[in-house]
Coordinates of C-alpha atoms in Angstrom, one line a residue:
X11 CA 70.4 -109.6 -30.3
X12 CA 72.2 -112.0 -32.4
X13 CA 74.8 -112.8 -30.3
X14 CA 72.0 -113.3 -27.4
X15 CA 69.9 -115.7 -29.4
X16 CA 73.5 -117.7 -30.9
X17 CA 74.5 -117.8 -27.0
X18 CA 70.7 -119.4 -26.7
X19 CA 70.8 -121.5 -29.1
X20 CA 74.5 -122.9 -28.4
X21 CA 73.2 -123.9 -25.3
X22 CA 70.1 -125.4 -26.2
X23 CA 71.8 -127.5 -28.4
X24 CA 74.5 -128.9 -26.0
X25 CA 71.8 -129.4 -23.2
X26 CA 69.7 -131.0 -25.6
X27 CA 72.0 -133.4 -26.7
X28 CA 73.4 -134.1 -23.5
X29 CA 70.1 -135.3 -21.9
X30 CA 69.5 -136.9 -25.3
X31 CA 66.2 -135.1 -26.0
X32 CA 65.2 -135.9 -29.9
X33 CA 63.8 -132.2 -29.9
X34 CA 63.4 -128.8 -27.5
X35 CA 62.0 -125.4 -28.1
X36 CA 62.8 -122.5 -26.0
X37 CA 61.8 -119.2 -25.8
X38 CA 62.8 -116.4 -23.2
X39 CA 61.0 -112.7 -23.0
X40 CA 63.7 -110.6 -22.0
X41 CA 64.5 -106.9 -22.4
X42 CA 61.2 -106.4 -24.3
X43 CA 62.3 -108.7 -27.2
X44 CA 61.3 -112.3 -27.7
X45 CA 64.6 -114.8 -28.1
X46 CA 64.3 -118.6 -29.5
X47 CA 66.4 -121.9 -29.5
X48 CA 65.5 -124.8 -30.9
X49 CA 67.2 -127.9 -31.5
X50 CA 66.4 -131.7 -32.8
X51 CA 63.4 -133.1 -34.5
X52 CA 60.1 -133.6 -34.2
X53 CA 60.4 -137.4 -34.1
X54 CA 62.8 -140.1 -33.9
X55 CA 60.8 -141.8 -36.7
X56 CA 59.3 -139.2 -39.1
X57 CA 62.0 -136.5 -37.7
X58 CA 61.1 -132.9 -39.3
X59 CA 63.3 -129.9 -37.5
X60 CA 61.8 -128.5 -34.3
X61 CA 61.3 -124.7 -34.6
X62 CA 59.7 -121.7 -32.6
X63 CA 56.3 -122.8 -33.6
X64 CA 56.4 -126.3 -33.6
X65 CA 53.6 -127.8 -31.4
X66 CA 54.5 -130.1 -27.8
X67 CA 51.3 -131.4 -25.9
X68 CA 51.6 -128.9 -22.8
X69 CA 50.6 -130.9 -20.1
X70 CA 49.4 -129.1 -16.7
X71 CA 50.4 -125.8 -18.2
X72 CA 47.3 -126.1 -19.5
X73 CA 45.4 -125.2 -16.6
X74 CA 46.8 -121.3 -16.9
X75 CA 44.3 -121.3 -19.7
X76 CA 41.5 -122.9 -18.1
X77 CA 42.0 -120.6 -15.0
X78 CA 42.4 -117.5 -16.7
X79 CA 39.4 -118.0 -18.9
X80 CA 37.4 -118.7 -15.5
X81 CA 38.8 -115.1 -14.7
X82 CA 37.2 -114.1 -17.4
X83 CA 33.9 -115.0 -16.5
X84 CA 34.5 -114.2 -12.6
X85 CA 35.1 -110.2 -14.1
X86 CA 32.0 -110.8 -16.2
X87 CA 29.9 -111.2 -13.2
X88 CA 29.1 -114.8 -14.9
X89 CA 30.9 -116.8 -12.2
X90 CA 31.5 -116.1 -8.4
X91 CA 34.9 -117.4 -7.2
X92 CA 33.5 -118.3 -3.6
X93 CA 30.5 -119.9 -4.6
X94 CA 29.7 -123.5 -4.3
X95 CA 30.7 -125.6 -7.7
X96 CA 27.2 -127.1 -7.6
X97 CA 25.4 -123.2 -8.5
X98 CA 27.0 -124.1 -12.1
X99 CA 27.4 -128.0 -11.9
X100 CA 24.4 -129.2 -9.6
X101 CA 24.7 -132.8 -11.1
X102 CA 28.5 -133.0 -8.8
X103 CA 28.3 -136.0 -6.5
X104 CA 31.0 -137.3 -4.3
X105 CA 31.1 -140.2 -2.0
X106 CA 31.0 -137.5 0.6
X107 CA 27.9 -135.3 0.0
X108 CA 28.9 -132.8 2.7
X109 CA 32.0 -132.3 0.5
X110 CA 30.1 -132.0 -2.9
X111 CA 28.0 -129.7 -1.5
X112 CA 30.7 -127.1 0.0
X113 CA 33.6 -127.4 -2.5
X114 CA 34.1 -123.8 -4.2
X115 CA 35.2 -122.5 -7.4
X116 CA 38.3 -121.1 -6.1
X117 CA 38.8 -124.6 -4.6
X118 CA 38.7 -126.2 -7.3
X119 CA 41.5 -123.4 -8.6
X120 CA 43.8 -123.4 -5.5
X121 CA 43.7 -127.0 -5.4
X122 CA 42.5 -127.2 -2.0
X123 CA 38.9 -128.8 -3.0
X124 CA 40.3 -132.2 -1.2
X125 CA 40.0 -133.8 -4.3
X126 CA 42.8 -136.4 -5.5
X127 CA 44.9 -136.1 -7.9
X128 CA 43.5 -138.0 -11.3
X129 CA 41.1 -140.9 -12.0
X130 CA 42.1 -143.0 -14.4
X131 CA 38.9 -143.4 -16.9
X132 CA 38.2 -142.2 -20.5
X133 CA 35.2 -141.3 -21.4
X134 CA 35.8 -140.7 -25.2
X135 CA 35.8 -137.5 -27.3
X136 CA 32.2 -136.2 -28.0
X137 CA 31.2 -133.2 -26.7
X138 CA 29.5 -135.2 -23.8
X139 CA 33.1 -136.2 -22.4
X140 CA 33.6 -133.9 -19.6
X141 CA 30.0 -134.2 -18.3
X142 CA 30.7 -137.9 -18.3
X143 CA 33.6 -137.5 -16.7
X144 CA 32.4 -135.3 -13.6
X145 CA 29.8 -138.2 -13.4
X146 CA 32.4 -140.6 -12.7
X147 CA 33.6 -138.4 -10.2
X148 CA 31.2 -139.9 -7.8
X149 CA 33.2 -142.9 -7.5
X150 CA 36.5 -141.0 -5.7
X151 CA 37.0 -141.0 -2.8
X152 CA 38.6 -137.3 -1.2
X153 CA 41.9 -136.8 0.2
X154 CA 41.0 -134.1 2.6
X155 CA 38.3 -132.2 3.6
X156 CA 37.5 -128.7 1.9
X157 CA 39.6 -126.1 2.5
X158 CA 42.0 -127.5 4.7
X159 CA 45.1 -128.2 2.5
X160 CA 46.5 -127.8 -0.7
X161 CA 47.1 -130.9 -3.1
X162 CA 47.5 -130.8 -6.9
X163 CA 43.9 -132.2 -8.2
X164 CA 44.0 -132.5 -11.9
X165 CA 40.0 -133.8 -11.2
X166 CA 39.4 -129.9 -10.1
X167 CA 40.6 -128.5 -13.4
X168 CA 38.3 -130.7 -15.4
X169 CA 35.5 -130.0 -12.8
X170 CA 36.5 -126.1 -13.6
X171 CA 36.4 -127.4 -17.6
X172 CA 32.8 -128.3 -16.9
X173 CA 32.0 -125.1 -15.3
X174 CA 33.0 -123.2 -18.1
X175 CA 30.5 -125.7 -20.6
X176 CA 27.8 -124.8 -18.6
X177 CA 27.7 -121.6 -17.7
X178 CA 29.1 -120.5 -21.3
X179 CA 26.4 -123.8 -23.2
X180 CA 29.8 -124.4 -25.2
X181 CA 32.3 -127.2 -25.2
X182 CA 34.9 -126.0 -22.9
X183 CA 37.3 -126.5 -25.7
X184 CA 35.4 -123.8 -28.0
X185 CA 34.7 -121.3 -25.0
X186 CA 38.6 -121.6 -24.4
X187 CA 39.2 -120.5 -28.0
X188 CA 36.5 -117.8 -28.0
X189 CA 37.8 -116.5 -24.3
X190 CA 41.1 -116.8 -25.1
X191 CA 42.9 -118.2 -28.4
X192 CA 41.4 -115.9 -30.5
X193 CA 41.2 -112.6 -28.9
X194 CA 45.1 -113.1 -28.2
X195 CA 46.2 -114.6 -31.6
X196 CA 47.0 -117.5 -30.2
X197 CA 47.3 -119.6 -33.6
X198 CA 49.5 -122.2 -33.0
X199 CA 47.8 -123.1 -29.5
X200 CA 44.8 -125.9 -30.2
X201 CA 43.0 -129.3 -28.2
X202 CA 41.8 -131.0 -31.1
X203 CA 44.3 -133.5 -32.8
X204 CA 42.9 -132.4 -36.1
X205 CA 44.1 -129.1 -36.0
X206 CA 46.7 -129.9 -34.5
X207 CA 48.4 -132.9 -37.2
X208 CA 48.1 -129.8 -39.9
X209 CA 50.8 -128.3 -38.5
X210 CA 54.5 -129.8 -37.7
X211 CA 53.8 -131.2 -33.9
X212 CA 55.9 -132.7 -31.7
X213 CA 55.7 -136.9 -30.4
X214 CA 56.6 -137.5 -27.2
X215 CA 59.4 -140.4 -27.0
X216 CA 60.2 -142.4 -24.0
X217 CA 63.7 -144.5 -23.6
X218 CA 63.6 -147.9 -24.9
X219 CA 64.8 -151.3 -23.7
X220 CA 68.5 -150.5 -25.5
X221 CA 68.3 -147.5 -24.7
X222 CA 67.2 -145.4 -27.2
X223 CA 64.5 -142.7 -27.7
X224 CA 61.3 -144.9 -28.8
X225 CA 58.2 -142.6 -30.2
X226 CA 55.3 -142.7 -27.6
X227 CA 52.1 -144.1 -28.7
X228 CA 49.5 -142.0 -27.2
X229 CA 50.2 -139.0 -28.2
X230 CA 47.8 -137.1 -25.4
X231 CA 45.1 -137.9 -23.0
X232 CA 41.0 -138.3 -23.4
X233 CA 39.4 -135.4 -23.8
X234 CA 37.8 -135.3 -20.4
X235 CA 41.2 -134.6 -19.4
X236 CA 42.0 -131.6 -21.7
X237 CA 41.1 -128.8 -18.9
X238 CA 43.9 -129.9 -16.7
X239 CA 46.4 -130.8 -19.5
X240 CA 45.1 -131.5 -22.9
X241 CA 46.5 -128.5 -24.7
X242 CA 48.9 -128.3 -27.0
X243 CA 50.9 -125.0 -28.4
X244 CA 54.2 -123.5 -29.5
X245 CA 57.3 -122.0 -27.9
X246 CA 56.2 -118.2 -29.9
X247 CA 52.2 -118.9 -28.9
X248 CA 53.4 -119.4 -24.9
X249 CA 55.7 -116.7 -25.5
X250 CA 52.8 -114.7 -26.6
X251 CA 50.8 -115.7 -23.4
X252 CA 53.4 -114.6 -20.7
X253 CA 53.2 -111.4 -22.3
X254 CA 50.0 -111.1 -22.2
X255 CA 50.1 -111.9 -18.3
X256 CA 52.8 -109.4 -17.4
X257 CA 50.5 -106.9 -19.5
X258 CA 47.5 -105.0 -18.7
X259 CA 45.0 -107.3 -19.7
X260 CA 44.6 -106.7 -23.3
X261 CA 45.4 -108.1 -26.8
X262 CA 47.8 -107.1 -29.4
X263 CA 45.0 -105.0 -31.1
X264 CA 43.9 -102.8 -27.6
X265 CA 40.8 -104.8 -26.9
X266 CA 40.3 -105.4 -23.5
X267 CA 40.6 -109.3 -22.4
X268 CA 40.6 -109.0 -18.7
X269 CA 41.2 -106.3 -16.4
X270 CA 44.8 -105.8 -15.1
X271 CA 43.4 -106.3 -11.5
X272 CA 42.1 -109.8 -12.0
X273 CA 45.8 -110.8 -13.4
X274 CA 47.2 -109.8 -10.5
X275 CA 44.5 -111.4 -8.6
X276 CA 46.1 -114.6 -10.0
X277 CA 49.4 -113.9 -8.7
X278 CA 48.2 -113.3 -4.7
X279 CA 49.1 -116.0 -2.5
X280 CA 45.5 -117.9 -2.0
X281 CA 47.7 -120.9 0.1
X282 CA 51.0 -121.6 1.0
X283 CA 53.3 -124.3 -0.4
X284 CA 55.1 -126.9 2.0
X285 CA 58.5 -128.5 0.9
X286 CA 57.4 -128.2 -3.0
X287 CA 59.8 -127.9 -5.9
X288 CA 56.9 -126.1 -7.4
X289 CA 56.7 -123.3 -5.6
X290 CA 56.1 -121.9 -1.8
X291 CA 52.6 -120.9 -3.1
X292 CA 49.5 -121.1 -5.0
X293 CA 47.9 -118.0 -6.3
X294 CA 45.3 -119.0 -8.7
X295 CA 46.6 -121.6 -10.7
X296 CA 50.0 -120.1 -10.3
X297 CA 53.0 -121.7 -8.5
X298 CA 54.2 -118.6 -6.6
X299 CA 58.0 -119.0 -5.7
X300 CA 60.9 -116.8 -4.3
X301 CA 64.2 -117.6 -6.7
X302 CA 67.2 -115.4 -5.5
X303 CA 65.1 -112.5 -4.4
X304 CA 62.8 -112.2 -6.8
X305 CA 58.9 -113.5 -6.9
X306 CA 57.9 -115.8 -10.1
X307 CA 55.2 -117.3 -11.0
X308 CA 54.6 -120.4 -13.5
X309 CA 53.3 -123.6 -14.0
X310 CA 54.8 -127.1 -15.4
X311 CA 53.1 -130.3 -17.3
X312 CA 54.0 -133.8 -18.1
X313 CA 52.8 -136.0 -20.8
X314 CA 53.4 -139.2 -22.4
X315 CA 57.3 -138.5 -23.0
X316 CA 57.0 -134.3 -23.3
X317 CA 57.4 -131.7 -20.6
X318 CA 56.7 -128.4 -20.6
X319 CA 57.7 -125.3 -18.7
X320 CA 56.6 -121.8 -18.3
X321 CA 57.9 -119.4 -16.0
X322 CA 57.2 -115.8 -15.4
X323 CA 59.1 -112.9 -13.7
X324 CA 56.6 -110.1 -13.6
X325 CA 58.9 -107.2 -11.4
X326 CA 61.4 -107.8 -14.1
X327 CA 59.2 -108.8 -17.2
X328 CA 61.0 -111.2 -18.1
X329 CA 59.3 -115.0 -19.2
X330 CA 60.7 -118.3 -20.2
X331 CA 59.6 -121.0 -21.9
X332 CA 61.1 -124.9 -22.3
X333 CA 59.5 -127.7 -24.6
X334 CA 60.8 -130.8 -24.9
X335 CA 59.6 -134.2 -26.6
X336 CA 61.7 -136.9 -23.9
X337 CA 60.9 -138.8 -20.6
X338 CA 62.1 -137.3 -17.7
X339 CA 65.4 -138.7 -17.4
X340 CA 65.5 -136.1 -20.5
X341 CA 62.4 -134.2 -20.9
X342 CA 62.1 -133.2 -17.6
X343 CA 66.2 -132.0 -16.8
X344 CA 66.7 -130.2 -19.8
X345 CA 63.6 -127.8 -19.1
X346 CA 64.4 -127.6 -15.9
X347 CA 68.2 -126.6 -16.8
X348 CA 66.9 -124.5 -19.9
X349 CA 64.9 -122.5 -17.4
X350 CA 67.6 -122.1 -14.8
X351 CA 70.6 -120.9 -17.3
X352 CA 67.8 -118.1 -18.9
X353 CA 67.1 -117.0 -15.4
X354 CA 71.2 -116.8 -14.4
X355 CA 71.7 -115.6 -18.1
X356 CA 69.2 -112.7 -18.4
X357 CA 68.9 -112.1 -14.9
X358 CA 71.5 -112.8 -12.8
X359 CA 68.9 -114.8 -10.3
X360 CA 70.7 -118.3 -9.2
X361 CA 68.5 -121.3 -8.7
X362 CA 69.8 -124.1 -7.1
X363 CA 68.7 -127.3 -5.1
X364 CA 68.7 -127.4 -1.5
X365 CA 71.5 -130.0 0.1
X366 CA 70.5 -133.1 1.9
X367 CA 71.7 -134.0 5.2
X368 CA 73.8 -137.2 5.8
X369 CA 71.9 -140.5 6.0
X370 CA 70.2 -140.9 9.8
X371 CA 69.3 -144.8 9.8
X372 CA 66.7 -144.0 12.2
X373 CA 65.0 -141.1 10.8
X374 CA 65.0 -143.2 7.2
X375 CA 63.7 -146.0 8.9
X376 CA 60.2 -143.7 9.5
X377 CA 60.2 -142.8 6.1
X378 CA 60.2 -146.8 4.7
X379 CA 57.3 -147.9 3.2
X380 CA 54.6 -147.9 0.1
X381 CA 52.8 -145.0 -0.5
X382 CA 49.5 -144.3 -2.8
X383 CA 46.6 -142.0 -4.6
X384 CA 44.1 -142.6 -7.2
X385 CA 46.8 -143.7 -9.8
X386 CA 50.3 -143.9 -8.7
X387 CA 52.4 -145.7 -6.1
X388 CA 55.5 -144.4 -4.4
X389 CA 57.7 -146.9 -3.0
X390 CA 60.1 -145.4 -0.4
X391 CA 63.1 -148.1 0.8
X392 CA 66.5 -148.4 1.7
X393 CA 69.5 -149.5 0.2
X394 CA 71.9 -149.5 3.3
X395 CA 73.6 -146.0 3.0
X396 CA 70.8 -143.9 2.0
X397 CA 66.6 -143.7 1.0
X398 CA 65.8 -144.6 -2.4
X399 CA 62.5 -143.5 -3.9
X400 CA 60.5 -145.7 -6.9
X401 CA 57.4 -144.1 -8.8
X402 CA 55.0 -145.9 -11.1
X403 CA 51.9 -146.4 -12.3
X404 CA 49.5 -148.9 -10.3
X405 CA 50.1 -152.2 -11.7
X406 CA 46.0 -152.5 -12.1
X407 CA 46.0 -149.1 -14.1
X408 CA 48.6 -150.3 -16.4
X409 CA 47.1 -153.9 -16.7
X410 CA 43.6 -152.2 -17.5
X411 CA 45.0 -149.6 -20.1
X412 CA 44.2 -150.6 -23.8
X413 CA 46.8 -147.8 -24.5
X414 CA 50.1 -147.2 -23.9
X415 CA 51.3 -145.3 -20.5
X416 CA 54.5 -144.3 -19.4
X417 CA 56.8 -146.1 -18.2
X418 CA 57.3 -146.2 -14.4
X419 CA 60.5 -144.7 -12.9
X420 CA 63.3 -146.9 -11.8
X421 CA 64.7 -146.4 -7.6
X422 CA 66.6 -143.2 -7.6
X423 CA 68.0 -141.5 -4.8
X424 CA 66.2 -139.6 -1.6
X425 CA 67.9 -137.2 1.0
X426 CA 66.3 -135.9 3.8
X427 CA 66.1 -131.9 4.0
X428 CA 67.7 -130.1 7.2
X429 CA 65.3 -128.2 9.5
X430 CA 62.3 -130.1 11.0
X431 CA 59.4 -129.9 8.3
X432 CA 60.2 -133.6 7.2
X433 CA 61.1 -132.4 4.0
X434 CA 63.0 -134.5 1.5
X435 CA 64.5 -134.2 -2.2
X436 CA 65.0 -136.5 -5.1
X437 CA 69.0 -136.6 -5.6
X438 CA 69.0 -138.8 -9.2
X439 CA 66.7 -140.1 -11.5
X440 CA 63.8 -138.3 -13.5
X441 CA 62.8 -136.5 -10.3
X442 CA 66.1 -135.3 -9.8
X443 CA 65.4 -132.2 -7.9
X444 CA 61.9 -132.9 -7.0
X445 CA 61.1 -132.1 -3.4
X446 CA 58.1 -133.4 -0.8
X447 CA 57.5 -134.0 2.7
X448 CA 56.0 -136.2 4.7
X449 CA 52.5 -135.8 6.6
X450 CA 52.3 -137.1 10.4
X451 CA 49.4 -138.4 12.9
X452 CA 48.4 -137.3 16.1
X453 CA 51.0 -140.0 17.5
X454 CA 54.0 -138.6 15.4
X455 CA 53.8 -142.2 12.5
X456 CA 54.3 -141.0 9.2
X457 CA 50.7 -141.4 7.0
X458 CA 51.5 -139.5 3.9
X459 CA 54.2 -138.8 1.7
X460 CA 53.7 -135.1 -0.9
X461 CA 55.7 -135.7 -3.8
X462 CA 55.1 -132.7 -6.4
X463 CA 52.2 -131.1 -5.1
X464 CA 50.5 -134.4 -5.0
X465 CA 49.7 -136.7 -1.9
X466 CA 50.5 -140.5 -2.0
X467 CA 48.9 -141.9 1.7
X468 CA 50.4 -144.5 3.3
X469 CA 49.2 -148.1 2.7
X470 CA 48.7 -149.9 6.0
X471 CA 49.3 -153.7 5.7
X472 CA 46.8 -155.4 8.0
X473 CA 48.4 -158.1 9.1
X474 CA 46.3 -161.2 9.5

């Protein structure tokens, strides 16, 4: 055990300081013991050591939570998973009312609702703010029809979130905590900043003009936001969590929290993947993914300059968790390697990224163009030998935010994938390693672009 967790933390701290991430956390759940490395500080500017139960802002790992808690309710005979969202929400209205009318629970779940990814609105942070925010709703416009595709909708979880208020008459960030947090012991695991700045937490940094790490200003997101990725916990608290999803279903102290059936309902495939990064499947909530032969599940999150990772091995119960407080030309590759070495270290199970082919002028030449959703732009071009891919923010969003938002990515390189599923990966960058593909028409043109989970359409410019 010791010389495990020195061989840990030796290589957190190398990794860490080679991406130059201020501070990380790791945990991995291996041979029925928990191990922890940590390394750096909370913060550049009031730095305090990061340790096993220091708290980062988890991002979209926060849907696990809101998904398993709708379990919860789904096994309670409280909510139906094929039912229309409108039994529990009947105020939902969408430009389409066809839509707003069929959309189902496990829709919103599976991301396969056809909603996009995010809006960008606040709607502040009384109890009201995810009613307010479903009412906004009616002003997006949907990406797909029901049903007939998966795309990452961070909308649907905070739809879910309002679900939950509803059908429970709580705030969804109290029936979380009665659900789940408590039963579990989940201490260090919280949405509300109060509780939160009473413990040692975790600022996210993004890389300055010279440079440097420079702390980020928002901290998280509105509150209407927090079912798809307001939540904040520790390394030991998502340790805790994995273990309680390769269990049986109940808590440290024997009581019951969900059956064992309706976890590995969780883990079925409900839809399959294309060319994601993410995984080759959703179950419910879960990315489901094949990594050297064996079947994991897990989820990732983003926030202003912190990433998250959690990633689950259930045939071999074996978890892994990576928190880290940098952008993603740090944040990002040093979870992403943290979670690789545990699997190779403990395991034995390789992960690697799939090779490119060699730049084909003409097939590139398809690709070429700018590509949108609700809040992002992707801007595909070439630079004479190869693709480059550029991500950001719209320049409207950004120009409209009375906040600060993170920065947008600079070009980095894009390879096309062999095999003829227009599938493509990120070679440099923050993306590094991300992979997408690209949607076609009835005619064979290119009118999408999935980057992530997400999809970016293609913006036609009418010529006049």
């Amino acid at each position: 055990m010791g010389h495990e967790q020195e061989t840990l933390s030796e290589f957190v701290e190398a990794t860490a300081t080679k991406f130059g991430v201020p501070g990380v956390a790791v945990g991995v759940w291996a041979d029925g013991r928990e191990v922890y490395g940590c390394h750096g500080v909370t913060s550049a500017e009031n730095p305090l050591p990061v340790d096993q139960d220091t708290l980062f802002v988890l991002g979209s790992v926060t849907k696990s939570f809101t998904a398993t808690a709708l379990m919860r309710l789904v096994t309670d005979g409280r909510v139906e998973l094929d039912a229309p969202v409108r039994r529990y929400v009947p105020e939902l209205a969408l430009r389409d009312e066809r839509a707003a009318a069929e959309i189902t629970v496990l829709q919103l779940l599976n991301h396969t609702a056809g909603l996009d990814w995010r809006m960008s609105v606040d709607t502040g942070e009384g109890d009201d703010a995810l009613a307010a925010y479903v009412a906004r709703m009616s002003e997006s416009d949907l990406i797909a029809s029901p049903g007939t595709r998966a795309s990452y909708s961070q909308m649907g979880y905070n739809l879910a979130g309002r679900i939950m208020e509803t059908v429970t008459g709580l705030t969804y960030e109290r029936a979380i905590a009665s659900l789940l947090f408590e039963p579990l012991g989940l201490s260090h695991t919280s949405f509300a900043t109060n509780d939160v700045m009473t413990r040692r937490f975790a600022v996210g940094h993004n890389v300055s003009e010279n440079g440097t790490p420079a702390v980020a200003r928002k901290w998280k997101d509105s509150r209407g936001n927090n079912p798809g990725g307001g939540g904040a916990s520790s390394a030991a608290d998502m340790l805790r969590w994995a273990s309680f999803h390769l269990g049986d279903g109940r808590a440290q102290d024997g009581a019951q929290v969900l059956p064992a059936e309706a976890l590995l309902q969780m883990r079925e495939q409900t839809v399959e993947l294309r060319g994601s990064t993410l995984g080759d499947a959703f179950g419910i909530c879960w990315f489901l993914r094949d990594v050297g032969g064996v079947r994991t599940i897990g989820h990732g999150g983003s926030a202003n300059g912190q990433f998250a990772e959690l990633l689950i091995v259930p045939e071999r119960d074996f978890a892994a968790v990576a928190l880290s407080n940098a952008g993603p030309e740090g944040g990002l590759a040093f979870n992403q390697a943290a979670v690789r070495w545990a699997l190779e270290h403990y395991l034995g199970v390789v992960d690697r990224d799939p090779e490119p082919l060699p730049h084909d002028e003409e097939r590139a030449r398809e690709a070429v163009g700018s590509y949108a959703n609700d809040l992002m732009t992707l801007t595909i071009a070439t630079d004479g030998p190869g693709l480059t891919i550029e991500c950001g923010i719209k320049p409207e969003i950004r120009a409209a935010a009375d906040t600060e938002l993170p920065p947008d990515l600079p070009p980095a390189g894009l390879g096309l994938l062999p095999g003829d599923a227009d599938e493509y990966i990120v070679t440099g960058g923050g993306l590094k390693g991300q992979r997408g593909f690209f949607t076609r028409d009835e005619s064979g043109a290119i009118t999408g672009a999935d980057l992530a989970g997400r999809l970016f359409s293609r913006v036609v410019v009418v010529s006049r």
